[in-house]
Coordinates of C-alpha atoms in Angstrom, one line a residue:
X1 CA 0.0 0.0 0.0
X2 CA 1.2 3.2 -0.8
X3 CA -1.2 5.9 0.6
X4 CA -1.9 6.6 3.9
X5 CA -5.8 6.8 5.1
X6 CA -6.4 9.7 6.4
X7 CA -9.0 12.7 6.9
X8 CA -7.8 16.4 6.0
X9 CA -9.6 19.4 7.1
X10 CA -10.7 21.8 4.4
X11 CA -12.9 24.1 5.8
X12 CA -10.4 26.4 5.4
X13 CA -8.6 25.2 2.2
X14 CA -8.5 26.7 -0.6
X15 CA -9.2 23.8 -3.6
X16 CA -9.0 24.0 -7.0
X17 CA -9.9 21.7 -9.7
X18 CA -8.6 22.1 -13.7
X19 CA -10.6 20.5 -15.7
X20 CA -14.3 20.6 -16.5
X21 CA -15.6 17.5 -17.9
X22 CA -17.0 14.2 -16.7
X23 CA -14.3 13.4 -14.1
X24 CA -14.4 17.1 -13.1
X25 CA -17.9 17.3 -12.4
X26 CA -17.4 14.0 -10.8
X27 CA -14.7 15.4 -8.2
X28 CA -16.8 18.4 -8.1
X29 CA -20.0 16.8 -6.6
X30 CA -18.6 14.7 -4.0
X31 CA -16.3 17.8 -2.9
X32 CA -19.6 19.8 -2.7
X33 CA -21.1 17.6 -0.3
X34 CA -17.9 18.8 2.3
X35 CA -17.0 22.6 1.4
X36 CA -18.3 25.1 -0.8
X37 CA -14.5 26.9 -1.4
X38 CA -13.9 25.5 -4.9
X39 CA -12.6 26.9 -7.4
X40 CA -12.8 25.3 -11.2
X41 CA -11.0 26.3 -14.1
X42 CA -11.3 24.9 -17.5
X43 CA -11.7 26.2 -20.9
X44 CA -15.5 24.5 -21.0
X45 CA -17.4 23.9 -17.5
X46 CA -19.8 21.4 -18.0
X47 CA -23.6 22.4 -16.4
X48 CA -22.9 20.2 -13.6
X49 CA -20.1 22.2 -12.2
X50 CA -22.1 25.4 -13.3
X51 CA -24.8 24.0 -10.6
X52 CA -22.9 23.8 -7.8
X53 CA -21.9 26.6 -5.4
X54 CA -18.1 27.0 -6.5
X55 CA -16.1 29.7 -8.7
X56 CA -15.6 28.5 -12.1
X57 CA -13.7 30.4 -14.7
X58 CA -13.8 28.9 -18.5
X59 CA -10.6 29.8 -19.5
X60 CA -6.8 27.9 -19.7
X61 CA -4.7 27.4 -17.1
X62 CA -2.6 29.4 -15.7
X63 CA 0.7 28.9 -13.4
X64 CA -1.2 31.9 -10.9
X65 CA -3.9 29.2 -10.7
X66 CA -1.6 27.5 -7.9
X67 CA -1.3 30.7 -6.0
X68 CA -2.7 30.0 -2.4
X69 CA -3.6 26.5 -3.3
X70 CA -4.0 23.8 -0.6
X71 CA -5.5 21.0 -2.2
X72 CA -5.7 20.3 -6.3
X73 CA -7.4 18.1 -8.6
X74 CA -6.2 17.9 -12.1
X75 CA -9.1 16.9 -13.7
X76 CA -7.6 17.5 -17.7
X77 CA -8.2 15.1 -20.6
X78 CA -5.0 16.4 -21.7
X79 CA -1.8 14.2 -20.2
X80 CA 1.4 16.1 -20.8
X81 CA -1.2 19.6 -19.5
X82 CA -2.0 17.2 -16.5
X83 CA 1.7 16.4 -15.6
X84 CA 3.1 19.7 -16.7
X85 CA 0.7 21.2 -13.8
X86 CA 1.6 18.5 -11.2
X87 CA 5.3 19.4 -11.6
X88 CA 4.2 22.8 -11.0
X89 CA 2.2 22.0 -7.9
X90 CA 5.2 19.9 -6.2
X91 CA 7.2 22.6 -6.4
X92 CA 5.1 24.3 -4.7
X93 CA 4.3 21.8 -2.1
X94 CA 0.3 21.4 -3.2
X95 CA -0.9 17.8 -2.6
X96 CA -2.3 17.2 -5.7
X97 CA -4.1 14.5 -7.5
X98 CA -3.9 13.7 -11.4
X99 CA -7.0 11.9 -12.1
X100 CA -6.0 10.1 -14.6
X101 CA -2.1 8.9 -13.3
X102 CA -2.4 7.8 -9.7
X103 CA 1.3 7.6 -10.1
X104 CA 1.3 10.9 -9.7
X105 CA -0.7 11.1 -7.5
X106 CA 0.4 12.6 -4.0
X107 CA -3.5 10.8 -2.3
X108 CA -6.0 9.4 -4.6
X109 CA -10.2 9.6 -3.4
X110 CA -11.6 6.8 -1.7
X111 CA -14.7 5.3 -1.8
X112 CA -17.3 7.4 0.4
X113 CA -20.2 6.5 3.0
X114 CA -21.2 9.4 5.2
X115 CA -23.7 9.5 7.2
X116 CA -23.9 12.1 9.9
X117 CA -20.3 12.7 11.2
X118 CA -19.5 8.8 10.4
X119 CA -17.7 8.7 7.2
X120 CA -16.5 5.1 6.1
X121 CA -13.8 5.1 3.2
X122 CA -12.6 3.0 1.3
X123 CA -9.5 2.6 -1.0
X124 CA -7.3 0.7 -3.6
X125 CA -4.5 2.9 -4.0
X126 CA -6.2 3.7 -6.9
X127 CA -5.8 0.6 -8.7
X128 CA -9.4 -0.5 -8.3
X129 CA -12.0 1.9 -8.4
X130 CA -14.6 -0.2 -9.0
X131 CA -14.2 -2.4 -6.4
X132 CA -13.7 -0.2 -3.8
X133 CA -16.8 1.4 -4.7
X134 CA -18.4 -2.3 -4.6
X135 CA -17.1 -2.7 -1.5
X136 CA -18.8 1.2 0.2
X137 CA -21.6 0.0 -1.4
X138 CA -22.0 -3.1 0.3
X139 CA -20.7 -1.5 4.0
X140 CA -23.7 1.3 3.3
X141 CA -26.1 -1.1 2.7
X142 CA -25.2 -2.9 5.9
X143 CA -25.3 0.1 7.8
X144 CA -29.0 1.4 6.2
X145 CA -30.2 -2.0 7.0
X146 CA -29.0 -2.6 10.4
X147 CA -26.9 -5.7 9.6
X148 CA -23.9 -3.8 11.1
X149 CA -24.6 -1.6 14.2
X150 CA -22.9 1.8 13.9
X151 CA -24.5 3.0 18.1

């Protein structure tokens, strides 16, 4: 295993995703459902970005993007753009994670369950989405119908 679980505060982060397509939006909505300071930039911004209550800017990149920066997803289509603006973040010290390389990424996004202030995650290191997601799915199901007791 090469990540670490763990939780990270961002009530006071500042966050920022490039890119604003499917995997974008994707980020985006399970992001909304924690903080509201979001910022997207991407030359389009799909509608489902457009409906949440984050900034969005359709435009390029730009290097400025990164200024204040605590916590970015790099949500591009566009591979060499994606690890041309990871190098840039690691030299800034941003965590970062390039949604399509989880080689490069410095935490990937588990699998997530919340309900109240429980929040049950779980992760493949980013090699198997799917069955981590499986897997949340099954735990949540336990959890709705009482097979697992979370009092």
């Amino acid at each position: 295993m090469e990540f670490l679980p763990i939780n990270i505060r961002i009530s006071d982060a500042r966050i920022l995703i490039v890119g604003g397509g499917r995997v974008a939006t994707h980020k985006a909505s399970i992001l909304s459902r924690y903080t509201e300071r979001v910022t997207v930039v991407a030359p389009e911004v799909s509608d489902g970005i457009k409906a949440l209550p984050f900034r969005w800017e359709e435009r390029d990149f730009t290097e400025t993007d990164l200024d204040g920066v605590t916590l970015l997803f790099v949500c591009t289509g566009d591979h060499p753009l994606n690890h041309y603006i990871h190098s840039l973040a690691r030299q800034r010290g941003i965590l970062t994670s390039v949604c399509d390389s989880p080689a490069e990424c410095d935490f990937t996004s588990p699998a997530i369950y919340r309900d109240g202030n429980l929040t049950v995650s779980v992760a493949s290191d980013g090699k198997d989405v799917r069955r981590s997601i499986r897997i949340r799915d099954r735990i949540k199901e336990a959890i709705e119908h009482d097979s697992i007791q979370i009092d």
